[in-house]
């Protein structure tokens, strides 16, 4: 039964990520933690994310802003070891509760979308990147600080998607490598990844087929509400 639930979670999260450019880890990570312990879920989601981001980056490669990617990428690389240390040394229940709070804060920000002035200095990208790296190492959820930073910088739509895919890919690659070096890529992790891979590829295919027929803003709102609910559920764990 858990394999079916895993595949459904991956299918939906991949579908959402392919349509909107972000959201995969925000959706799949809390769901997978309901099926596995955190030290299995984290490397599993990192592996799935790495696969997905490679494929999606190919779609948006022409719009990549390399200056922003460089700035965010360097800071993210420094933050990932911090997140991995948290994963290995902090109580799992506390980690899940913190993840829940992060998801709730992000969802509320996205739903309210308060008016803010444009962030003109790119130097804030170092802070956003470092926080994203910490979240990637611990939870595989680098998205919230990157989405907030990108919104404040007012990136163009395709540029927004391209930068996110590039940073997500970098974070996932470094996180997977770190999990490998620390022995976290166990047989159960690799077996679950093999089961989830067809669902991931199917999610990409379905999203590509319906991309021009779906109201992305309405769909994103629905997903954001779901992220809020998932955040609340983790705090109750």
PDB file of C-alpha atoms in Angstrom:
ATOM      1  CA  UNK A   1       0.000   0.000   0.000  1.00  0.00           C
ATOM      2  CA  UNK A   2       2.794   2.468   0.856  1.00  0.00           C
ATOM      3  CA  UNK A   3       4.234   2.033  -2.656  1.00  0.00           C
ATOM      4  CA  UNK A   4       0.906   3.080  -4.212  1.00  0.00           C
ATOM      5  CA  UNK A   5       0.704   6.108  -1.914  1.00  0.00           C
ATOM      6  CA  UNK A   6       4.304   7.015  -2.742  1.00  0.00           C
ATOM      7  CA  UNK A   7       3.641   6.825  -6.484  1.00  0.00           C
ATOM      8  CA  UNK A   8       0.479   8.953  -6.202  1.00  0.00           C
ATOM      9  CA  UNK A   9       2.311  11.599  -4.169  1.00  0.00           C
ATOM     10  CA  UNK A  10       5.186  11.714  -6.664  1.00  0.00           C
ATOM     11  CA  UNK A  11       2.802  11.825  -9.640  1.00  0.00           C
ATOM     12  CA  UNK A  12       0.904  14.834  -8.302  1.00  0.00           C
ATOM     13  CA  UNK A  13       3.974  16.706  -7.063  1.00  0.00           C
ATOM     14  CA  UNK A  14       5.767  16.204 -10.392  1.00  0.00           C
ATOM     15  CA  UNK A  15       2.690  17.366 -12.279  1.00  0.00           C
ATOM     16  CA  UNK A  16       2.554  20.553 -10.164  1.00  0.00           C
ATOM     17  CA  UNK A  17       6.294  21.257 -10.462  1.00  0.00           C
ATOM     18  CA  UNK A  18       6.278  20.847 -14.244  1.00  0.00           C
ATOM     19  CA  UNK A  19       3.330  23.207 -14.640  1.00  0.00           C
ATOM     20  CA  UNK A  20       4.403  25.977 -12.289  1.00  0.00           C
ATOM     21  CA  UNK A  21       8.201  25.616 -12.010  1.00  0.00           C
ATOM     22  CA  UNK A  22       8.312  24.865  -8.269  1.00  0.00           C
ATOM     23  CA  UNK A  23       6.509  22.999  -5.492  1.00  0.00           C
ATOM     24  CA  UNK A  24       7.713  19.404  -5.900  1.00  0.00           C
ATOM     25  CA  UNK A  25       9.563  19.096  -2.602  1.00  0.00           C
ATOM     26  CA  UNK A  26       7.033  21.240  -0.733  1.00  0.00           C
ATOM     27  CA  UNK A  27       4.352  18.696  -1.607  1.00  0.00           C
ATOM     28  CA  UNK A  28       6.153  15.377  -1.725  1.00  0.00           C
ATOM     29  CA  UNK A  29       8.454  15.790   1.293  1.00  0.00           C
ATOM     30  CA  UNK A  30       5.732  16.060   3.979  1.00  0.00           C
ATOM     31  CA  UNK A  31       3.760  13.263   2.318  1.00  0.00           C
ATOM     32  CA  UNK A  32       6.750  10.931   2.136  1.00  0.00           C
ATOM     33  CA  UNK A  33       7.556  11.600   5.813  1.00  0.00           C
ATOM     34  CA  UNK A  34       4.168  10.068   6.593  1.00  0.00           C
ATOM     35  CA  UNK A  35       5.325   6.838   4.916  1.00  0.00           C
ATOM     36  CA  UNK A  36       9.015   6.705   5.940  1.00  0.00           C
ATOM     37  CA  UNK A  37      11.215   8.006   8.715  1.00  0.00           C
ATOM     38  CA  UNK A  38      12.911  11.316   7.938  1.00  0.00           C
ATOM     39  CA  UNK A  39      16.346   9.787   7.334  1.00  0.00           C
ATOM     40  CA  UNK A  40      14.881   7.614   4.578  1.00  0.00           C
ATOM     41  CA  UNK A  41      12.551  10.263   3.173  1.00  0.00           C
ATOM     42  CA  UNK A  42      15.248  12.929   2.806  1.00  0.00           C
ATOM     43  CA  UNK A  43      17.649  11.058   0.474  1.00  0.00           C
ATOM     44  CA  UNK A  44      14.695   9.527  -1.412  1.00  0.00           C
ATOM     45  CA  UNK A  45      13.154  12.933  -2.172  1.00  0.00           C
ATOM     46  CA  UNK A  46      16.601  14.301  -3.073  1.00  0.00           C
ATOM     47  CA  UNK A  47      17.061  11.544  -5.663  1.00  0.00           C
ATOM     48  CA  UNK A  48      13.613  12.106  -7.178  1.00  0.00           C
ATOM     49  CA  UNK A  49      14.141  15.860  -7.214  1.00  0.00           C
ATOM     50  CA  UNK A  50      17.505  15.540  -8.954  1.00  0.00           C
ATOM     51  CA  UNK A  51      15.870  13.522 -11.743  1.00  0.00           C
ATOM     52  CA  UNK A  52      13.000  15.963 -12.131  1.00  0.00           C
ATOM     53  CA  UNK A  53      15.114  19.123 -12.112  1.00  0.00           C
ATOM     54  CA  UNK A  54      17.447  17.803 -14.812  1.00  0.00           C
ATOM     55  CA  UNK A  55      14.477  17.215 -17.107  1.00  0.00           C
ATOM     56  CA  UNK A  56      12.727  20.527 -16.334  1.00  0.00           C
ATOM     57  CA  UNK A  57      15.875  22.635 -16.644  1.00  0.00           C
ATOM     58  CA  UNK A  58      16.224  21.456 -20.234  1.00  0.00           C
ATOM     59  CA  UNK A  59      12.848  23.122 -20.942  1.00  0.00           C
ATOM     60  CA  UNK A  60      13.890  26.529 -19.592  1.00  0.00           C
ATOM     61  CA  UNK A  61      17.635  26.552 -20.257  1.00  0.00           C
ATOM     62  CA  UNK A  62      17.430  29.552 -22.624  1.00  0.00           C
ATOM     63  CA  UNK A  63      16.095  31.826 -19.849  1.00  0.00           C
ATOM     64  CA  UNK A  64      18.716  31.090 -17.172  1.00  0.00           C
ATOM     65  CA  UNK A  65      20.169  34.209 -15.507  1.00  0.00           C
ATOM     66  CA  UNK A  66      23.676  32.977 -14.696  1.00  0.00           C
ATOM     67  CA  UNK A  67      24.541  35.922 -12.442  1.00  0.00           C
ATOM     68  CA  UNK A  68      21.617  35.122 -10.115  1.00  0.00           C
ATOM     69  CA  UNK A  69      22.316  31.387 -10.313  1.00  0.00           C
ATOM     70  CA  UNK A  70      25.972  31.912  -9.382  1.00  0.00           C
ATOM     71  CA  UNK A  71      25.090  34.101  -6.396  1.00  0.00           C
ATOM     72  CA  UNK A  72      22.369  31.806  -5.075  1.00  0.00           C
ATOM     73  CA  UNK A  73      24.304  28.634  -5.895  1.00  0.00           C
ATOM     74  CA  UNK A  74      27.447  29.550  -3.957  1.00  0.00           C
ATOM     75  CA  UNK A  75      25.432  30.438  -0.861  1.00  0.00           C
ATOM     76  CA  UNK A  76      23.288  27.302  -1.169  1.00  0.00           C
ATOM     77  CA  UNK A  77      26.362  25.079  -1.340  1.00  0.00           C
ATOM     78  CA  UNK A  78      27.532  26.540   1.982  1.00  0.00           C
ATOM     79  CA  UNK A  79      24.154  25.964   3.601  1.00  0.00           C
ATOM     80  CA  UNK A  80      23.664  22.306   2.632  1.00  0.00           C
ATOM     81  CA  UNK A  81      26.192  20.878   5.175  1.00  0.00           C
ATOM     82  CA  UNK A  82      24.422  22.821   7.911  1.00  0.00           C
ATOM     83  CA  UNK A  83      21.096  21.250   6.950  1.00  0.00           C
ATOM     84  CA  UNK A  84      22.616  17.770   6.813  1.00  0.00           C
ATOM     85  CA  UNK A  85      24.053  18.257  10.308  1.00  0.00           C
ATOM     86  CA  UNK A  86      20.580  19.201  11.547  1.00  0.00           C
ATOM     87  CA  UNK A  87      19.100  16.091   9.918  1.00  0.00           C
ATOM     88  CA  UNK A  88      21.670  13.839  11.581  1.00  0.00           C
ATOM     89  CA  UNK A  89      21.716  15.402  15.043  1.00  0.00           C
ATOM     90  CA  UNK A  90      18.363  17.033  15.825  1.00  0.00           C
ATOM     91  CA  UNK A  91      15.281  15.184  17.109  1.00  0.00           C
ATOM     92  CA  UNK A  92      13.074  14.034  14.204  1.00  0.00           C
ATOM     93  CA  UNK A  93       9.826  15.280  15.765  1.00  0.00           C
ATOM     94  CA  UNK A  94      11.345  18.735  16.169  1.00  0.00           C
ATOM     95  CA  UNK A  95      12.575  18.723  12.561  1.00  0.00           C
ATOM     96  CA  UNK A  96       9.098  17.800  11.294  1.00  0.00           C
ATOM     97  CA  UNK A  97       7.519  20.554  13.382  1.00  0.00           C
ATOM     98  CA  UNK A  98       9.988  23.118  12.024  1.00  0.00           C
ATOM     99  CA  UNK A  99       9.277  21.930   8.477  1.00  0.00           C
ATOM    100  CA  UNK A 100       5.559  22.325   9.176  1.00  0.00           C
ATOM    101  CA  UNK A 101       6.075  25.906  10.353  1.00  0.00           C
ATOM    102  CA  UNK A 102       8.134  26.710   7.249  1.00  0.00           C
ATOM    103  CA  UNK A 103       5.440  25.312   4.958  1.00  0.00           C
ATOM    104  CA  UNK A 104       2.717  27.230   6.797  1.00  0.00           C
ATOM    105  CA  UNK A 105       4.638  30.507   6.658  1.00  0.00           C
ATOM    106  CA  UNK A 106       5.326  30.067   2.945  1.00  0.00           C
ATOM    107  CA  UNK A 107       1.682  29.185   2.191  1.00  0.00           C
ATOM    108  CA  UNK A 108       0.330  32.191   4.099  1.00  0.00           C
ATOM    109  CA  UNK A 109       2.788  34.490   2.313  1.00  0.00           C
ATOM    110  CA  UNK A 110       1.763  33.082  -1.077  1.00  0.00           C
ATOM    111  CA  UNK A 111      -1.966  33.365  -0.364  1.00  0.00           C
ATOM    112  CA  UNK A 112      -1.862  36.872   1.117  1.00  0.00           C
ATOM    113  CA  UNK A 113       0.893  38.075  -1.229  1.00  0.00           C
ATOM    114  CA  UNK A 114       1.476  41.366   0.594  1.00  0.00           C
ATOM    115  CA  UNK A 115       2.530  44.353  -1.538  1.00  0.00           C
ATOM    116  CA  UNK A 116       6.274  44.915  -1.185  1.00  0.00           C
ATOM    117  CA  UNK A 117       8.725  47.178  -3.001  1.00  0.00           C
ATOM    118  CA  UNK A 118      11.032  45.683  -5.594  1.00  0.00           C
ATOM    119  CA  UNK A 119      14.287  44.341  -4.158  1.00  0.00           C
ATOM    120  CA  UNK A 120      16.930  46.054  -6.267  1.00  0.00           C
ATOM    121  CA  UNK A 121      20.086  44.708  -4.608  1.00  0.00           C
ATOM    122  CA  UNK A 122      21.072  41.194  -5.604  1.00  0.00           C
ATOM    123  CA  UNK A 123      23.210  40.826  -2.487  1.00  0.00           C
ATOM    124  CA  UNK A 124      20.163  39.542  -0.591  1.00  0.00           C
ATOM    125  CA  UNK A 125      20.516  36.502  -2.827  1.00  0.00           C
ATOM    126  CA  UNK A 126      23.377  35.274  -0.655  1.00  0.00           C
ATOM    127  CA  UNK A 127      21.095  35.103   2.382  1.00  0.00           C
ATOM    128  CA  UNK A 128      18.251  33.530   0.402  1.00  0.00           C
ATOM    129  CA  UNK A 129      20.638  30.995  -1.111  1.00  0.00           C
ATOM    130  CA  UNK A 130      22.175  30.052   2.234  1.00  0.00           C
ATOM    131  CA  UNK A 131      18.758  29.484   3.829  1.00  0.00           C
ATOM    132  CA  UNK A 132      17.710  27.470   0.770  1.00  0.00           C
ATOM    133  CA  UNK A 133      20.822  25.310   1.139  1.00  0.00           C
ATOM    134  CA  UNK A 134      20.088  24.670   4.819  1.00  0.00           C
ATOM    135  CA  UNK A 135      16.515  23.678   3.970  1.00  0.00           C
ATOM    136  CA  UNK A 136      17.720  21.500   1.114  1.00  0.00           C
ATOM    137  CA  UNK A 137      20.140  19.567   3.306  1.00  0.00           C
ATOM    138  CA  UNK A 138      17.644  19.004   6.103  1.00  0.00           C
ATOM    139  CA  UNK A 139      14.273  18.803   4.332  1.00  0.00           C
ATOM    140  CA  UNK A 140      14.844  18.922   0.542  1.00  0.00           C
ATOM    141  CA  UNK A 141      12.687  22.067   0.500  1.00  0.00           C
ATOM    142  CA  UNK A 142      14.861  24.935  -0.804  1.00  0.00           C
ATOM    143  CA  UNK A 143      11.897  26.562  -2.556  1.00  0.00           C
ATOM    144  CA  UNK A 144      10.377  29.030  -0.034  1.00  0.00           C
ATOM    145  CA  UNK A 145      13.296  31.484   0.341  1.00  0.00           C
ATOM    146  CA  UNK A 146      14.052  31.284  -3.398  1.00  0.00           C
ATOM    147  CA  UNK A 147      10.431  31.944  -4.389  1.00  0.00           C
ATOM    148  CA  UNK A 148      10.166  34.872  -1.978  1.00  0.00           C
ATOM    149  CA  UNK A 149      13.490  36.314  -3.196  1.00  0.00           C
ATOM    150  CA  UNK A 150      12.520  35.873  -6.851  1.00  0.00           C
ATOM    151  CA  UNK A 151       9.165  37.553  -6.247  1.00  0.00           C
ATOM    152  CA  UNK A 152      10.855  40.518  -4.555  1.00  0.00           C
ATOM    153  CA  UNK A 153      13.337  40.784  -7.433  1.00  0.00           C
ATOM    154  CA  UNK A 154      10.390  40.616  -9.875  1.00  0.00           C
ATOM    155  CA  UNK A 155      11.969  38.104 -12.237  1.00  0.00           C
ATOM    156  CA  UNK A 156      10.206  37.554 -15.553  1.00  0.00           C
ATOM    157  CA  UNK A 157       8.080  34.382 -15.729  1.00  0.00           C
ATOM    158  CA  UNK A 158      10.454  32.187 -17.747  1.00  0.00           C
ATOM    159  CA  UNK A 159      13.507  33.598 -15.955  1.00  0.00           C
ATOM    160  CA  UNK A 160      11.823  32.760 -12.638  1.00  0.00           C
ATOM    161  CA  UNK A 161      11.268  29.144 -13.670  1.00  0.00           C
ATOM    162  CA  UNK A 162      14.737  28.754 -15.168  1.00  0.00           C
ATOM    163  CA  UNK A 163      16.592  30.116 -12.122  1.00  0.00           C
ATOM    164  CA  UNK A 164      14.579  27.953  -9.744  1.00  0.00           C
ATOM    165  CA  UNK A 165      15.236  24.792 -11.773  1.00  0.00           C
ATOM    166  CA  UNK A 166      18.972  25.567 -11.904  1.00  0.00           C
ATOM    167  CA  UNK A 167      19.255  26.142  -8.142  1.00  0.00           C
ATOM    168  CA  UNK A 168      17.025  23.173  -7.334  1.00  0.00           C
ATOM    169  CA  UNK A 169      19.247  21.011  -9.543  1.00  0.00           C
ATOM    170  CA  UNK A 170      22.441  22.246  -7.889  1.00  0.00           C
ATOM    171  CA  UNK A 171      21.026  21.731  -4.398  1.00  0.00           C
ATOM    172  CA  UNK A 172      19.714  18.275  -5.247  1.00  0.00           C
ATOM    173  CA  UNK A 173      23.041  17.204  -6.773  1.00  0.00           C
ATOM    174  CA  UNK A 174      25.019  18.370  -3.731  1.00  0.00           C
ATOM    175  CA  UNK A 175      22.477  16.873  -1.329  1.00  0.00           C
ATOM    176  CA  UNK A 176      22.451  13.487  -3.086  1.00  0.00           C
ATOM    177  CA  UNK A 177      26.261  13.458  -3.121  1.00  0.00           C
ATOM    178  CA  UNK A 178      26.325  14.241   0.592  1.00  0.00           C
ATOM    179  CA  UNK A 179      23.808  11.484   1.327  1.00  0.00           C
ATOM    180  CA  UNK A 180      25.963   9.065  -0.666  1.00  0.00           C
ATOM    181  CA  UNK A 181      29.109  10.017   1.234  1.00  0.00           C
ATOM    182  CA  UNK A 182      27.347   9.645   4.575  1.00  0.00           C
ATOM    183  CA  UNK A 183      25.852   6.254   3.674  1.00  0.00           C
ATOM    184  CA  UNK A 184      22.223   7.397   3.537  1.00  0.00           C
ATOM    185  CA  UNK A 185      21.531   5.962   0.052  1.00  0.00           C
ATOM    186  CA  UNK A 186      20.473   2.614   1.465  1.00  0.00           C
ATOM    187  CA  UNK A 187      18.784  -0.282  -0.312  1.00  0.00           C
ATOM    188  CA  UNK A 188      15.282   0.786   0.896  1.00  0.00           C
ATOM    189  CA  UNK A 189      15.920   4.296  -0.463  1.00  0.00           C
ATOM    190  CA  UNK A 190      17.055   3.050  -3.881  1.00  0.00           C
ATOM    191  CA  UNK A 191      14.230   0.502  -4.078  1.00  0.00           C
ATOM    192  CA  UNK A 192      11.612   3.141  -3.300  1.00  0.00           C
ATOM    193  CA  UNK A 193      13.197   5.442  -5.891  1.00  0.00           C
ATOM    194  CA  UNK A 194      12.868   2.703  -8.523  1.00  0.00           C
ATOM    195  CA  UNK A 195       9.157   2.361  -7.696  1.00  0.00           C
ATOM    196  CA  UNK A 196       8.600   6.127  -7.787  1.00  0.00           C
ATOM    197  CA  UNK A 197      10.465   6.832 -11.052  1.00  0.00           C
ATOM    198  CA  UNK A 198       7.652   5.748 -13.434  1.00  0.00           C
ATOM    199  CA  UNK A 199       5.204   8.000 -11.565  1.00  0.00           C
ATOM    200  CA  UNK A 200       7.643  10.894 -11.865  1.00  0.00           C
ATOM    201  CA  UNK A 201       8.005  10.449 -15.626  1.00  0.00           C
ATOM    202  CA  UNK A 202       4.228  10.075 -16.028  1.00  0.00           C
ATOM    203  CA  UNK A 203       3.645  13.312 -14.097  1.00  0.00           C
ATOM    204  CA  UNK A 204       5.947  15.197 -16.457  1.00  0.00           C
ATOM    205  CA  UNK A 205       4.171  13.745 -19.498  1.00  0.00           C
ATOM    206  CA  UNK A 206       0.673  14.568 -18.255  1.00  0.00           C
ATOM    207  CA  UNK A 207       1.683  18.127 -17.336  1.00  0.00           C
ATOM    208  CA  UNK A 208       3.182  18.669 -20.790  1.00  0.00           C
ATOM    209  CA  UNK A 209      -0.061  17.495 -22.411  1.00  0.00           C
ATOM    210  CA  UNK A 210      -2.376  19.780 -20.384  1.00  0.00           C
ATOM    211  CA  UNK A 211      -0.017  22.748 -19.969  1.00  0.00           C
ATOM    212  CA  UNK A 212      -1.958  25.038 -22.315  1.00  0.00           C
ATOM    213  CA  UNK A 213      -5.401  23.951 -21.057  1.00  0.00           C
ATOM    214  CA  UNK A 214      -5.187  24.584 -17.317  1.00  0.00           C
ATOM    215  CA  UNK A 215      -5.590  27.776 -15.295  1.00  0.00           C
ATOM    216  CA  UNK A 216      -2.188  27.850 -13.618  1.00  0.00           C
ATOM    217  CA  UNK A 217      -3.020  30.604 -11.118  1.00  0.00           C
ATOM    218  CA  UNK A 218      -6.103  28.805  -9.818  1.00  0.00           C
ATOM    219  CA  UNK A 219      -4.212  25.523  -9.704  1.00  0.00           C
ATOM    220  CA  UNK A 220      -1.344  27.176  -7.816  1.00  0.00           C
ATOM    221  CA  UNK A 221      -3.798  28.565  -5.247  1.00  0.00           C
ATOM    222  CA  UNK A 222      -5.257  25.110  -4.663  1.00  0.00           C
ATOM    223  CA  UNK A 223      -1.773  23.658  -4.229  1.00  0.00           C
ATOM    224  CA  UNK A 224      -0.797  26.439  -1.815  1.00  0.00           C
ATOM    225  CA  UNK A 225      -3.802  25.659   0.382  1.00  0.00           C
ATOM    226  CA  UNK A 226      -2.760  22.013   0.326  1.00  0.00           C
ATOM    227  CA  UNK A 227       0.772  22.981   1.392  1.00  0.00           C
ATOM    228  CA  UNK A 228      -0.752  24.909   4.297  1.00  0.00           C
ATOM    229  CA  UNK A 229      -2.726  21.828   5.364  1.00  0.00           C
ATOM    230  CA  UNK A 230       0.366  19.635   5.070  1.00  0.00           C
ATOM    231  CA  UNK A 231       2.294  22.062   7.246  1.00  0.00           C
ATOM    232  CA  UNK A 232      -0.365  21.892   9.943  1.00  0.00           C
ATOM    233  CA  UNK A 233      -0.387  18.089   9.798  1.00  0.00           C
ATOM    234  CA  UNK A 234       3.377  17.915  10.387  1.00  0.00           C
ATOM    235  CA  UNK A 235       3.155  20.066  13.496  1.00  0.00           C
ATOM    236  CA  UNK A 236       0.671  17.572  14.916  1.00  0.00           C
ATOM    237  CA  UNK A 237       3.127  14.673  14.436  1.00  0.00           C
TER     238      UNK A 237
END
